[in-house]
Short mmCIF file of C-alpha atoms and ligand atoms in Angstrom, two decimals:
data_model
loop_
_atom_site.label_atom_id
_atom_site.label_comp_id
_atom_site.label_asym_id
_atom_site.label_seq_id
_atom_site.Cartn_x
_atom_site.Cartn_y
_atom_site.Cartn_z
CA MET A 1 85.48 93.81 -24.29
CA GLU A 2 85.82 97.31 -25.03
CA LYS A 3 83.49 100.02 -24.23
CA PHE A 4 80.59 100.06 -26.28
CA ASP A 5 80.49 102.57 -28.88
CA ASN A 6 76.52 102.75 -28.86
CA ASN A 7 75.30 105.84 -30.51
CA GLN A 8 72.92 107.91 -28.35
CA GLU A 9 70.63 108.88 -30.90
CA LEU A 10 69.65 105.12 -31.46
CA GLY A 11 69.24 103.75 -27.85
CA VAL A 12 71.84 103.78 -25.07
CA ASN A 13 72.87 100.77 -22.58
CA LYS A 14 72.92 101.44 -18.99
CA ASP A 15 75.32 98.24 -18.34
CA CYS A 16 77.50 99.40 -21.30
CA GLU A 17 80.81 99.84 -19.48
CA LYS A 18 80.39 95.96 -18.00
CA VAL A 19 82.55 93.97 -19.70
CA ASN A 20 81.65 90.61 -18.67
CA PHE A 21 78.84 88.65 -17.89
CA SER A 22 79.39 85.77 -15.59
CA SER A 23 76.44 83.70 -16.88
CA LEU A 24 73.90 83.61 -19.79
CA ASP A 25 70.93 84.63 -16.94
CA GLU A 26 72.88 87.68 -16.33
CA LEU A 27 73.85 88.39 -19.99
CA ARG A 28 69.74 88.06 -20.97
CA GLN A 29 68.46 90.14 -17.96
CA ALA A 30 71.22 92.78 -19.31
CA VAL A 31 69.61 92.71 -23.02
CA LEU A 32 65.94 92.99 -22.05
CA ASN A 33 67.29 96.25 -19.69
CA LEU A 34 68.86 97.03 -23.27
CA ASP A 35 67.40 100.68 -24.44
CA PHE A 36 67.30 100.87 -27.83
CA HIS A 37 65.12 102.05 -30.68
CA LEU A 38 63.85 98.58 -32.32
CA LYS A 39 62.54 97.77 -28.90
CA LYS A 40 60.07 100.25 -28.88
CA THR A 41 58.49 99.26 -31.93
CA ALA A 42 58.96 95.61 -31.08
CA ARG A 43 56.57 93.81 -29.28
CA HIS A 44 59.29 90.90 -27.01
CA THR A 45 63.17 91.06 -27.25
CA VAL A 46 64.25 87.75 -28.66
CA PHE A 47 67.19 85.92 -26.57
CA SER A 48 67.09 82.38 -27.50
CA ASP A 49 65.39 79.16 -27.29
CA GLY A 50 66.33 75.41 -27.09
CA ASP A 51 69.52 73.73 -25.24
CA PRO A 52 71.96 76.54 -23.82
CA ASN A 53 74.15 73.82 -22.98
CA SER A 54 74.14 72.33 -26.58
CA ASP A 55 76.93 71.99 -28.68
CA VAL A 56 75.27 73.52 -31.17
CA MET A 57 75.02 77.21 -31.45
CA ILE A 58 72.41 78.47 -34.11
CA ILE A 59 72.41 82.50 -35.32
CA GLY A 60 70.05 83.65 -37.36
CA GLU A 61 69.44 87.26 -38.29
CA ALA A 62 67.00 88.81 -36.38
CA PRO A 63 63.27 88.05 -35.41
CA GLY A 64 60.52 88.27 -37.35
CA GLN A 65 57.19 88.78 -36.88
CA ASP A 66 56.06 85.45 -35.21
CA GLU A 67 58.74 85.42 -33.47
CA ASP A 68 57.88 89.08 -32.46
CA GLU A 69 55.15 87.56 -31.09
CA GLN A 70 56.11 84.46 -28.99
CA GLY A 71 59.11 86.12 -28.36
CA LYS A 72 61.49 83.24 -29.40
CA PRO A 73 63.68 82.64 -32.27
CA PHE A 74 62.60 80.79 -35.44
CA VAL A 75 59.15 79.51 -34.54
CA GLY A 76 57.63 81.23 -38.05
CA GLN A 77 58.13 79.11 -41.78
CA SER A 78 61.77 79.80 -41.26
CA GLY A 79 61.52 77.88 -38.10
CA LYS A 80 59.76 75.01 -39.19
CA LEU A 81 61.95 74.45 -42.25
CA LEU A 82 65.13 74.85 -39.72
CA ASN A 83 63.53 72.19 -38.16
CA ALA A 84 62.75 69.87 -40.96
CA ILE A 85 66.68 70.14 -42.08
CA LEU A 86 67.79 69.93 -38.46
CA SER A 87 66.06 66.81 -38.73
CA SER A 88 66.91 65.29 -41.33
CA VAL A 89 70.28 64.94 -39.85
CA GLY A 90 69.35 63.42 -36.65
CA LEU A 91 69.50 66.96 -34.59
CA ARG A 92 65.88 68.25 -32.68
CA ARG A 93 64.99 71.35 -32.27
CA ASN A 94 65.43 70.94 -28.20
CA GLU A 95 68.81 69.65 -28.54
CA VAL A 96 70.00 72.74 -30.44
CA TYR A 97 70.41 76.50 -28.89
CA ILE A 98 69.23 79.04 -31.38
CA SER A 99 69.48 82.95 -30.89
CA ASN A 100 69.72 86.01 -33.70
CA ILE A 101 71.92 88.62 -34.38
CA VAL A 102 69.75 91.33 -33.59
CA PHE A 103 66.98 90.70 -30.45
CA TRP A 104 64.27 92.70 -31.84
CA ARG A 105 62.26 92.28 -35.05
CA PRO A 106 63.41 95.48 -37.26
CA PRO A 107 60.16 97.11 -38.08
CA GLY A 108 58.22 95.36 -41.28
CA ASN A 109 60.93 92.68 -41.23
CA ARG A 110 63.58 94.96 -42.82
CA THR A 111 67.30 93.82 -42.82
CA PRO A 112 68.81 95.25 -39.60
CA SER A 113 71.25 98.56 -40.29
CA ALA A 114 74.79 98.53 -39.29
CA GLU A 115 74.38 100.42 -36.53
CA GLU A 116 71.15 98.37 -35.32
CA ILE A 117 74.11 94.95 -35.88
CA ALA A 118 77.04 96.64 -34.21
CA PHE A 119 74.83 97.68 -30.96
CA CYS A 120 74.16 94.50 -30.63
CA MET A 121 77.71 92.55 -31.90
CA PRO A 122 78.89 93.18 -28.31
CA TYR A 123 76.10 90.75 -26.46
CA VAL A 124 76.48 88.60 -29.40
CA GLU A 125 80.17 87.73 -28.54
CA GLN A 126 78.89 87.70 -25.03
CA HIS A 127 76.65 85.18 -25.72
CA ILE A 128 78.71 82.89 -27.80
CA LYS A 129 81.49 82.94 -25.01
CA LEU A 130 78.90 81.70 -22.68
CA ALA A 131 77.12 79.27 -24.53
CA HIS A 132 80.58 78.40 -25.56
CA PRO A 133 79.45 75.65 -28.38
CA LYS A 134 81.27 73.06 -30.09
CA VAL A 135 80.17 74.39 -33.69
CA ILE A 136 78.31 77.29 -34.46
CA LEU A 137 76.04 77.13 -37.66
CA LEU A 138 75.49 81.00 -38.77
CA LEU A 139 71.99 81.06 -40.95
CA GLY A 140 72.31 83.85 -44.22
CA GLY A 141 74.21 86.56 -44.47
CA VAL A 142 73.80 88.53 -41.76
CA ALA A 143 74.84 86.54 -39.47
CA VAL A 144 77.64 85.56 -41.55
CA LYS A 145 78.92 88.47 -42.24
CA SER A 146 78.41 89.91 -38.36
CA ILE A 147 80.20 86.98 -37.31
CA LEU A 148 83.26 86.44 -39.52
CA ASN A 149 83.49 90.23 -40.23
CA THR A 150 83.13 89.72 -43.93
CA SER A 151 81.85 91.30 -47.15
CA GLU A 152 82.01 87.59 -48.82
CA SER A 153 78.72 86.45 -49.99
CA ILE A 154 76.69 83.27 -48.07
CA SER A 155 77.56 81.36 -51.13
CA ARG A 156 81.48 81.94 -51.43
CA LEU A 157 81.68 80.97 -47.32
CA ARG A 158 78.70 78.08 -47.22
CA GLY A 159 79.96 73.97 -47.64
CA TYR A 160 83.67 74.70 -45.51
CA CYS A 161 84.71 75.81 -41.92
CA ASN A 162 85.62 79.24 -40.53
CA THR A 163 86.70 79.92 -37.25
CA TYR A 164 85.32 82.46 -34.22
CA LEU A 165 87.06 82.80 -31.42
CA ASN A 166 88.56 79.34 -32.00
CA ILE A 167 85.18 77.96 -32.58
CA PRO A 168 84.37 75.94 -35.71
CA VAL A 169 81.92 77.73 -37.61
CA ILE A 170 80.18 76.50 -40.49
CA ALA A 171 77.81 79.16 -42.88
CA THR A 172 74.86 78.28 -44.78
CA PHE A 173 71.58 79.90 -46.32
CA HIS A 174 69.35 81.24 -44.51
CA PRO A 175 66.03 79.24 -44.30
CA ALA A 176 63.99 82.07 -45.84
CA TYR A 177 65.91 82.35 -48.73
CA LEU A 178 65.91 78.46 -48.73
CA LEU A 179 61.86 78.87 -48.74
CA ARG A 180 61.98 81.46 -51.96
CA SER A 181 64.54 79.07 -53.51
CA PRO A 182 63.83 75.61 -53.12
CA CYS A 183 66.82 74.06 -55.38
CA GLN A 184 69.31 75.60 -53.24
CA LYS A 185 67.94 72.71 -49.72
CA ALA A 186 70.39 70.37 -51.58
CA LEU A 187 73.34 72.39 -50.86
CA ALA A 188 72.00 73.22 -47.15
CA PHE A 189 71.74 70.10 -46.50
CA ARG A 190 75.62 69.28 -47.09
CA ASP A 191 76.35 72.03 -44.98
CA PHE A 192 73.97 70.26 -42.09
CA ILE A 193 76.12 67.13 -42.75
CA LEU A 194 79.60 69.49 -41.89
CA LEU A 195 77.83 70.12 -39.37
CA LYS A 196 77.37 66.75 -38.13
CA LYS A 197 80.97 65.34 -39.06
CA THR A 198 82.21 68.80 -37.17
CA LEU A 199 80.42 67.81 -34.37
CA SER A 200 81.52 64.49 -34.19
CA ALA A 201 85.01 65.40 -35.04
N1 URA B 301 64.78 85.33 -39.08
C1 URA B 301 65.65 84.91 -38.39
O1 URA B 301 66.43 85.36 -38.60
N2 URA B 301 65.43 84.89 -37.26
C2 URA B 301 64.17 84.48 -36.97
O2 URA B 301 64.58 84.40 -35.33
C3 URA B 301 63.45 84.08 -37.43
C4 URA B 301 63.73 84.30 -38.83
#
């Protein structure tokens, strides 16, 4: 990995010249030690939840209020819906590994900025490499655009398999969007079926 190009005004990482973390614990500690402006307004750094040895890694956008309070991703209303969709395809939440693109709640749950995403991305890449899942499931536009480095909409990218670091990637709607637009749940369900099929391929 190249030396991180972090904006001094946004925050600095004391470990920014470190190229590789040898374990998830080491990476988690480095993320906890980051100095970043979002950390000043957040209660917790939200790193991950679930089974780090899982074949499935799920990546969302950024913690919301409940996640910030509890220090775990997807524990609020979106998390409840995620758990329900997982269970509808025979996957339990504790069998998957869950994280986000951004490790801190943006104030007021706003969408993370391009700079905030760029700051976190080297750690997200390391996170994926260390977790080395068999399949990645991306929830929502921010995760999809950040990982697949595209400006294509989620509606165009969902429904089939992409790849990242040679790992199959499935994109689907964010559960928060599904809560607002329940008629899209059928399409999301198809994406979770595709996830299951890709897992057993
Ligand atoms: N939305 C996300 O993208 N991530 C969470 O952890 C919670 C809500």
